GROMACS .gro file of C-alpha atoms in nm:
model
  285
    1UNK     CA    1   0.741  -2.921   7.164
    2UNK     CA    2   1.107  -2.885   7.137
    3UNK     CA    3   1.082  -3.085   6.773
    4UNK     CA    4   0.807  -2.792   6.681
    5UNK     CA    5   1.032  -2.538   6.802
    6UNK     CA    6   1.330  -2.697   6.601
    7UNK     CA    7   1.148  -2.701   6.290
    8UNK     CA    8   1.054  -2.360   6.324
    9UNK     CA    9   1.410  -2.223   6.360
   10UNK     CA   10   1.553  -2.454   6.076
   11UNK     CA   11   1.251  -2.291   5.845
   12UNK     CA   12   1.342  -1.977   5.959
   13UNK     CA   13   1.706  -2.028   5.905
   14UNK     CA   14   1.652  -2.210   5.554
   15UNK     CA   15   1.384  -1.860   5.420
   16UNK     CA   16   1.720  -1.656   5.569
   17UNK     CA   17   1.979  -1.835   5.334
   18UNK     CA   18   1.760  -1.868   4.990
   19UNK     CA   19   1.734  -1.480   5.082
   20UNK     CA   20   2.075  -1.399   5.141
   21UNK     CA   21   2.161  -1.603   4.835
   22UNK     CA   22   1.904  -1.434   4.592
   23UNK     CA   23   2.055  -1.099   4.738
   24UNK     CA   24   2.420  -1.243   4.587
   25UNK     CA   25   2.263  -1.386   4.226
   26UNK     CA   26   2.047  -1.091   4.175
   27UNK     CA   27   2.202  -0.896   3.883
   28UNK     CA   28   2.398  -0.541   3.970
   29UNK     CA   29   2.177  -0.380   3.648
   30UNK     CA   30   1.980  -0.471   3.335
   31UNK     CA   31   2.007  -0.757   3.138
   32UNK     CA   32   1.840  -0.612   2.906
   33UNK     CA   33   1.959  -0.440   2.576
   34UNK     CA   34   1.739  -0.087   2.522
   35UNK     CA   35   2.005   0.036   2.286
   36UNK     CA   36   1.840   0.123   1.964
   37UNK     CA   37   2.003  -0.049   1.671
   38UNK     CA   38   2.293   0.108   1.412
   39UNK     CA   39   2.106   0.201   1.118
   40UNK     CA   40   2.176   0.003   0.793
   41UNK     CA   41   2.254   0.219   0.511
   42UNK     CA   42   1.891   0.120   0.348
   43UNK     CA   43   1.776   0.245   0.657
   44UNK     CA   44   1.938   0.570   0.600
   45UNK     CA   45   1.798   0.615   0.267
   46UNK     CA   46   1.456   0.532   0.360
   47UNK     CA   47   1.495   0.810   0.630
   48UNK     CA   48   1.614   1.101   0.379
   49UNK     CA   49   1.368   1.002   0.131
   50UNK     CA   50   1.052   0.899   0.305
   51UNK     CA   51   1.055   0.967   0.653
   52UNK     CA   52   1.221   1.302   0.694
   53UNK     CA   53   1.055   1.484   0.405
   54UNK     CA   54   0.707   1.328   0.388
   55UNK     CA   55   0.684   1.121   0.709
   56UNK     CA   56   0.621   0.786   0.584
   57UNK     CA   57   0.773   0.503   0.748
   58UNK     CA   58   0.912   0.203   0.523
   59UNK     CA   59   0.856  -0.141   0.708
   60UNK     CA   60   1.045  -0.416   0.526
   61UNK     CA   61   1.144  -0.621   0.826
   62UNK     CA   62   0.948  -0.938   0.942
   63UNK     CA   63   0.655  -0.778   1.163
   64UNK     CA   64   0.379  -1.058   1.260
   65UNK     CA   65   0.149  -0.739   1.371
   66UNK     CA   66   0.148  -0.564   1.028
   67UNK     CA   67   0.042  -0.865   0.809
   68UNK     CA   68  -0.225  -1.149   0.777
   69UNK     CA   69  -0.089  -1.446   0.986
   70UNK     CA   70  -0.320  -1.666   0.821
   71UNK     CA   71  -0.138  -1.623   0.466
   72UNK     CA   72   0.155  -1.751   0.366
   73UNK     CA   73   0.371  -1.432   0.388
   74UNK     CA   74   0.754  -1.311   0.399
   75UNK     CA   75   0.964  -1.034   0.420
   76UNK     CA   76   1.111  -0.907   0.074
   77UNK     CA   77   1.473  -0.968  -0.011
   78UNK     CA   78   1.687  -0.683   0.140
   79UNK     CA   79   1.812  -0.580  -0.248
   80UNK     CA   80   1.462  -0.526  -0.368
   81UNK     CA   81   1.371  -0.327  -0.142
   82UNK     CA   82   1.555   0.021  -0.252
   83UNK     CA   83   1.440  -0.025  -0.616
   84UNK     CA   84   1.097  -0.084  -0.502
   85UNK     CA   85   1.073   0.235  -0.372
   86UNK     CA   86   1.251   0.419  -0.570
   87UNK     CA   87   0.984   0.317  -0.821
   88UNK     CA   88   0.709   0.468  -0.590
   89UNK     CA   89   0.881   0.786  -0.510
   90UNK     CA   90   0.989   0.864  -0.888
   91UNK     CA   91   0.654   0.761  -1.016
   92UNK     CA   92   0.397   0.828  -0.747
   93UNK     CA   93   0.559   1.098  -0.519
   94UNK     CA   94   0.741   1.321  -0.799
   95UNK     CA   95   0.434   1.272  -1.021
   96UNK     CA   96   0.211   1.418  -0.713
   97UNK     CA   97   0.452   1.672  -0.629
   98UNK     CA   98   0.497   1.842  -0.919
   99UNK     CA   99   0.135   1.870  -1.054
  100UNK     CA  100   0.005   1.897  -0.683
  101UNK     CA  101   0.241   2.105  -0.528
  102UNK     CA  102   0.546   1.976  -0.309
  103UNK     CA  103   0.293   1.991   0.014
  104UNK     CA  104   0.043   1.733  -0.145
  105UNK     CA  105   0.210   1.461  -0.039
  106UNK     CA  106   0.334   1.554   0.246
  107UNK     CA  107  -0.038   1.646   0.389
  108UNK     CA  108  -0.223   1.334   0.195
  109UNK     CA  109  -0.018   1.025   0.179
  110UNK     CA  110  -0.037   0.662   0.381
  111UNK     CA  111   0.218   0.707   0.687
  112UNK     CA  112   0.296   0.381   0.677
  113UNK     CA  113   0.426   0.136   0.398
  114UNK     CA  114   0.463  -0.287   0.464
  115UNK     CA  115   0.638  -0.462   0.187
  116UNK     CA  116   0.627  -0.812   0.171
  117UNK     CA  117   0.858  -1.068  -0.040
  118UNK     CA  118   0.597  -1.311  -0.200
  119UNK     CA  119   0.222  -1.322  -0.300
  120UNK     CA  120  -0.083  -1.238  -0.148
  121UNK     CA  121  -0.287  -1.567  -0.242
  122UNK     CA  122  -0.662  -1.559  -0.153
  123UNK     CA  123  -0.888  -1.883  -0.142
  124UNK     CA  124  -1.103  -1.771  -0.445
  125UNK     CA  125  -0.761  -1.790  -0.637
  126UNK     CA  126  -0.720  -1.429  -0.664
  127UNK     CA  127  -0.409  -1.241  -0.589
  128UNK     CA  128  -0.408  -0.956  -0.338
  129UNK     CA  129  -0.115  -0.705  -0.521
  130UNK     CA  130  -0.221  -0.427  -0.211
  131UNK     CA  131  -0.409  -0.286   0.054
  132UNK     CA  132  -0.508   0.025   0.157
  133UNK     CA  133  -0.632   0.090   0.553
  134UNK     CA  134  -0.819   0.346   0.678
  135UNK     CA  135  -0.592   0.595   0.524
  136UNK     CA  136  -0.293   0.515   0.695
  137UNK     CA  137  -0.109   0.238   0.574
  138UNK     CA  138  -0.030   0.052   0.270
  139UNK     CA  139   0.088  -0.287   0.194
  140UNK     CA  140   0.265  -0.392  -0.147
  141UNK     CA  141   0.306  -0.772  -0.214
  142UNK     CA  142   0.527  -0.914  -0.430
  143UNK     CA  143   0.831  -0.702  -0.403
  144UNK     CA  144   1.060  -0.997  -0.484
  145UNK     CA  145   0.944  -1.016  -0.851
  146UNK     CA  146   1.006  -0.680  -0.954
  147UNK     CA  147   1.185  -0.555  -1.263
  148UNK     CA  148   1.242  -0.204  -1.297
  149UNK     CA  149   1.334  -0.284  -1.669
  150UNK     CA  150   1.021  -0.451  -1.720
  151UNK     CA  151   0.748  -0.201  -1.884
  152UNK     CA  152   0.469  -0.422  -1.800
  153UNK     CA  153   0.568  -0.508  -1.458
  154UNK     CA  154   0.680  -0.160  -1.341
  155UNK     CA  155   0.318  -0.087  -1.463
  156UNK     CA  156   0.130  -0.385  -1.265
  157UNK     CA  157   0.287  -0.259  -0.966
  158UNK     CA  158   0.258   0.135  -0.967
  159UNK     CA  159  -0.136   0.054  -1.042
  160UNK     CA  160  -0.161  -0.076  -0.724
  161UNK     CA  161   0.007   0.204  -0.533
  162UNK     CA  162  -0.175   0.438  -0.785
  163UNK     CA  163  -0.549   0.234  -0.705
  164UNK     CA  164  -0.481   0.232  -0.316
  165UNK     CA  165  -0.395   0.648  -0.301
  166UNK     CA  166  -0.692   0.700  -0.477
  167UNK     CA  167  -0.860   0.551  -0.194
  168UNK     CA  168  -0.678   0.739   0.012
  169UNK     CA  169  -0.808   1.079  -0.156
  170UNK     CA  170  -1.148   0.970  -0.172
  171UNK     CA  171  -1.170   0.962   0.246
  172UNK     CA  172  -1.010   1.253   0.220
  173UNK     CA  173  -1.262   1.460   0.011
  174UNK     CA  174  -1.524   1.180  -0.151
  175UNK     CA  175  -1.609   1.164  -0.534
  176UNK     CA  176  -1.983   1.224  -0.646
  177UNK     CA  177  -2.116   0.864  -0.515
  178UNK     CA  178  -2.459   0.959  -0.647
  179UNK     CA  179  -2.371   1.056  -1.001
  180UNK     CA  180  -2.132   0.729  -1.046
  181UNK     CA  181  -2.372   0.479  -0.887
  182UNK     CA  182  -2.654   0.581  -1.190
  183UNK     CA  183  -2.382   0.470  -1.486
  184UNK     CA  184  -2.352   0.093  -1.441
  185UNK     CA  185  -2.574   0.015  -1.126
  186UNK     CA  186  -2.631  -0.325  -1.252
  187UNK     CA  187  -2.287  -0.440  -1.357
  188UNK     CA  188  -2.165  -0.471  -1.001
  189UNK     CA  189  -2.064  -0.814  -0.911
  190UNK     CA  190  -1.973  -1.017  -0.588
  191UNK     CA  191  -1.799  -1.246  -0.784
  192UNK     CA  192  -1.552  -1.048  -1.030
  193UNK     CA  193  -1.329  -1.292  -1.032
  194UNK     CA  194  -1.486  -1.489  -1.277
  195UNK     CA  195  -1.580  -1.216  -1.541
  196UNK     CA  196  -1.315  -1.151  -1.881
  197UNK     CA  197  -1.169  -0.835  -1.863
  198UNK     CA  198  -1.317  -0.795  -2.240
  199UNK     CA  199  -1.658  -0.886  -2.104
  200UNK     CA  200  -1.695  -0.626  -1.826
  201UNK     CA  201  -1.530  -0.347  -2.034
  202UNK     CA  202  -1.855  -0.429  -2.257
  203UNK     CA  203  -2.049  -0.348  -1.992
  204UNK     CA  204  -1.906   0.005  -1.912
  205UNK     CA  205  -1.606  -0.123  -1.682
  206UNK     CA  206  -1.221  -0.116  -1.718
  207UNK     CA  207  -1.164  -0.420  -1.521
  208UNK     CA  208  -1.349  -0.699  -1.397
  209UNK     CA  209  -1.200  -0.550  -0.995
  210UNK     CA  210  -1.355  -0.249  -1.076
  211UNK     CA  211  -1.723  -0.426  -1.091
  212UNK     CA  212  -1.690  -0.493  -0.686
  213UNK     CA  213  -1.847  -0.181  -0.592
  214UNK     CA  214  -1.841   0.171  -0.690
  215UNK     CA  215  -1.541   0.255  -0.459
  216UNK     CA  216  -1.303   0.007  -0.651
  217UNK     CA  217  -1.482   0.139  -1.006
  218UNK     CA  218  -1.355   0.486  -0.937
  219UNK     CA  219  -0.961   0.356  -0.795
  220UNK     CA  220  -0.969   0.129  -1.080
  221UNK     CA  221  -1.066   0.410  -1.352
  222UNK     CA  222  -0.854   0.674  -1.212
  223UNK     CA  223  -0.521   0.427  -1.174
  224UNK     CA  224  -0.582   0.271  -1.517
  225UNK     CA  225  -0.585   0.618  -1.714
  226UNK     CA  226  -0.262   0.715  -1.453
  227UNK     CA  227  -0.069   0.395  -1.543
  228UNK     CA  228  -0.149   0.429  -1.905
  229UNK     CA  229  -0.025   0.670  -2.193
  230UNK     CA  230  -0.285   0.889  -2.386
  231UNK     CA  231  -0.254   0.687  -2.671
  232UNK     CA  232  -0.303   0.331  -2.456
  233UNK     CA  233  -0.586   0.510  -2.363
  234UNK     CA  234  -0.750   0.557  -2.663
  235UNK     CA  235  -0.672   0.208  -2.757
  236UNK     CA  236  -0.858   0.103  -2.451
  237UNK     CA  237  -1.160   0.287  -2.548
  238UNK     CA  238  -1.132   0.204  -2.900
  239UNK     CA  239  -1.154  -0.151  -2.808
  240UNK     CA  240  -1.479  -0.114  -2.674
  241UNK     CA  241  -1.700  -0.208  -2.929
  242UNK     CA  242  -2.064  -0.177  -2.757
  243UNK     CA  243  -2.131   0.261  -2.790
  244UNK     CA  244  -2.334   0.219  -2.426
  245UNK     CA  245  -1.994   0.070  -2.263
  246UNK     CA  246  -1.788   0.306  -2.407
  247UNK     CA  247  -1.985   0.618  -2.299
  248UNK     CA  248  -2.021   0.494  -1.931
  249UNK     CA  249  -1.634   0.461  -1.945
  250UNK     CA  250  -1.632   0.789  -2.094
  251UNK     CA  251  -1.850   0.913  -1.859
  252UNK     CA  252  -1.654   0.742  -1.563
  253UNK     CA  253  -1.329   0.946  -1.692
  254UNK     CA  254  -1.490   1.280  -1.682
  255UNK     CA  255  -1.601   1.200  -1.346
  256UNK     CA  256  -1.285   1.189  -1.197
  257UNK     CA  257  -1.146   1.438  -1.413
  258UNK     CA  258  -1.365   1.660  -1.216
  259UNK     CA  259  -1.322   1.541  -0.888
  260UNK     CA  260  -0.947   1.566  -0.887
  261UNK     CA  261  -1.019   1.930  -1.022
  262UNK     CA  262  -1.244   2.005  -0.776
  263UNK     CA  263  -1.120   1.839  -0.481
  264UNK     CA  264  -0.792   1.931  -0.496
  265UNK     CA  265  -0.769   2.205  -0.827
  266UNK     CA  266  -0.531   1.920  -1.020
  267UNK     CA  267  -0.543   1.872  -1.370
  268UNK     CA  268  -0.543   1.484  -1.414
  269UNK     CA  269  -0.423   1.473  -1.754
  270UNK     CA  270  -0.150   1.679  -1.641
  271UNK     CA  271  -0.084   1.406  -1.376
  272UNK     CA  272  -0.101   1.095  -1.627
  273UNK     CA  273   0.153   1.264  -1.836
  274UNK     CA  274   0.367   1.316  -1.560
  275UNK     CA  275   0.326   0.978  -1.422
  276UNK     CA  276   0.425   0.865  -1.788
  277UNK     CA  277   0.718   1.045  -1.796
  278UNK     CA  278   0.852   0.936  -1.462
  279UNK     CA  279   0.771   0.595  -1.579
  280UNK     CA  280   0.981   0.602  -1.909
  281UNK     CA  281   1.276   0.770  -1.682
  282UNK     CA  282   1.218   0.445  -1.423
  283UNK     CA  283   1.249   0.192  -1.704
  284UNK     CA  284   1.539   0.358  -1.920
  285UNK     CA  285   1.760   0.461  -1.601
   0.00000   0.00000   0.00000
């Protein structure tokens, strides 16, 4: 009994030291730094630009939660990332802005851009250049490669920005879906990806992405005449050698001629022409 009892007290005196000890080692206050960081001066500009006037947030930083962790993605270099979007605001906002009004944007945009660094690879071989989702958020891929000097490249990438606002609009206030499905109803295609570009504009399409489904026919029509000059245009159409192509295309382009008039009283032409102009100024700055 007098072991027991021994035992007892030495547990009892052993729980009384690791408690008085954890009392000592226990931090006097947090370990933890809740300090928000010193903004960067990129960070700066991204706030006066973006965030204050139109509340869009710029993500350029590494961010597992805002891409697809089962590509082979990166953050872009911290120099591109300025003249990236200075090429969106010049080209996209401005253009916006001054044929819409300076509240369009600020009422109908993404709230949320992600760049990333490198390219969007899918397993069918295609490239992913952006993403639009659920109105809120758009990512850009391939930031690293871009040359504001570069007419063609400056073009590739305002399409996509172009192509993924249009989506954007259309859950906003949607195009005629019945009128547009009775053009080219059997030109839509699964597999795109294998189709010429000269072989589905000979079947009343201005890309072989825009034979997907009717949602990417209209983003692809409207952001092809935006990125494109009147007489580019033209050539486009002239190209088009079959006359039932050409008047679907034709057809296509009045459509959303009308729904941008409609839905949101802006003269589109008036917008290309503006996007053009912004362009040129990007290119010969």
């Amino acid at each position: 009994m007098k072991i027991v009892k021994i035992y007892k007290t030495v547990m009892i005196a052993g729980v009384l030291l690791l408690a008085s000890c954890a009392q000592e080692t226990q931090p006097k206050e947090s370990q933890f730094d809740f300090s928000a960081p010193a903004k960067t001066d990129l960070d700066k500009w991204i706030g006066t630009t973006f965030l204050d006037p139109y509340n869009i947030n710029v993500y350029y930083e590494w961010n597992q939660n805002l891409v697809d962790n089962s590509k082979y993605l990166y953050p872009p270099q911290g120099a591109k990332v300025q003249p990236a979007m200075e090429v969106v605001k010049k080209i996209w906002i401005d253009s916006y802005t001054t044929i819409g009004g300076v509240n369009f944007v600020k009422k109908i945009a993404p709230r949320e851009f992600v760049l990333v660094g490198g390219v969007n690879l899918n397993t069918n071989n295609t490239v992913t250049l952006g993403l639009a989702e659920g109105g809120q958020k758009i990512t850009l891929f391939q930031v690293d490669y871009l040359n504001k000097k570069d007419r063609a490249w400056v073009t590739e990438f305002i399409h996509t920005i172009q192509h993924e606002y249009v989506h954007i609009l259309n859950q906003t206030k949607p195009f005629d879906e019945q009128a547009w499905s009775k053009l080219t109803p059997s030109g839509y295609t699964s597999s795109w990806y294998t189709e010429a570009t000269a072989t589905s504009r000979s079947l009343g399409f201005v890309t072989s992405y825009a034979r997907l489904n009717i949602y990417e026919d209209f983003a692809e029509t409207a952001s092809t005449i935006l990125t494109s000059s009147k007489a580019e245009w033209d050539a486009l159409l002239a190209g088009v050698t079959d006359a039932t192509a050409k008047a679907n295309i034709k057809a296509k382009e009045a459509l959303v001629v009308k729904y941008y008039k409609d839905a949101f009283n802006m003269d589109f032409y008036a917008l290309r022409d503006e996007a053009q102009k912004n362009t040129d100024a990007v290119i010969n700055n």
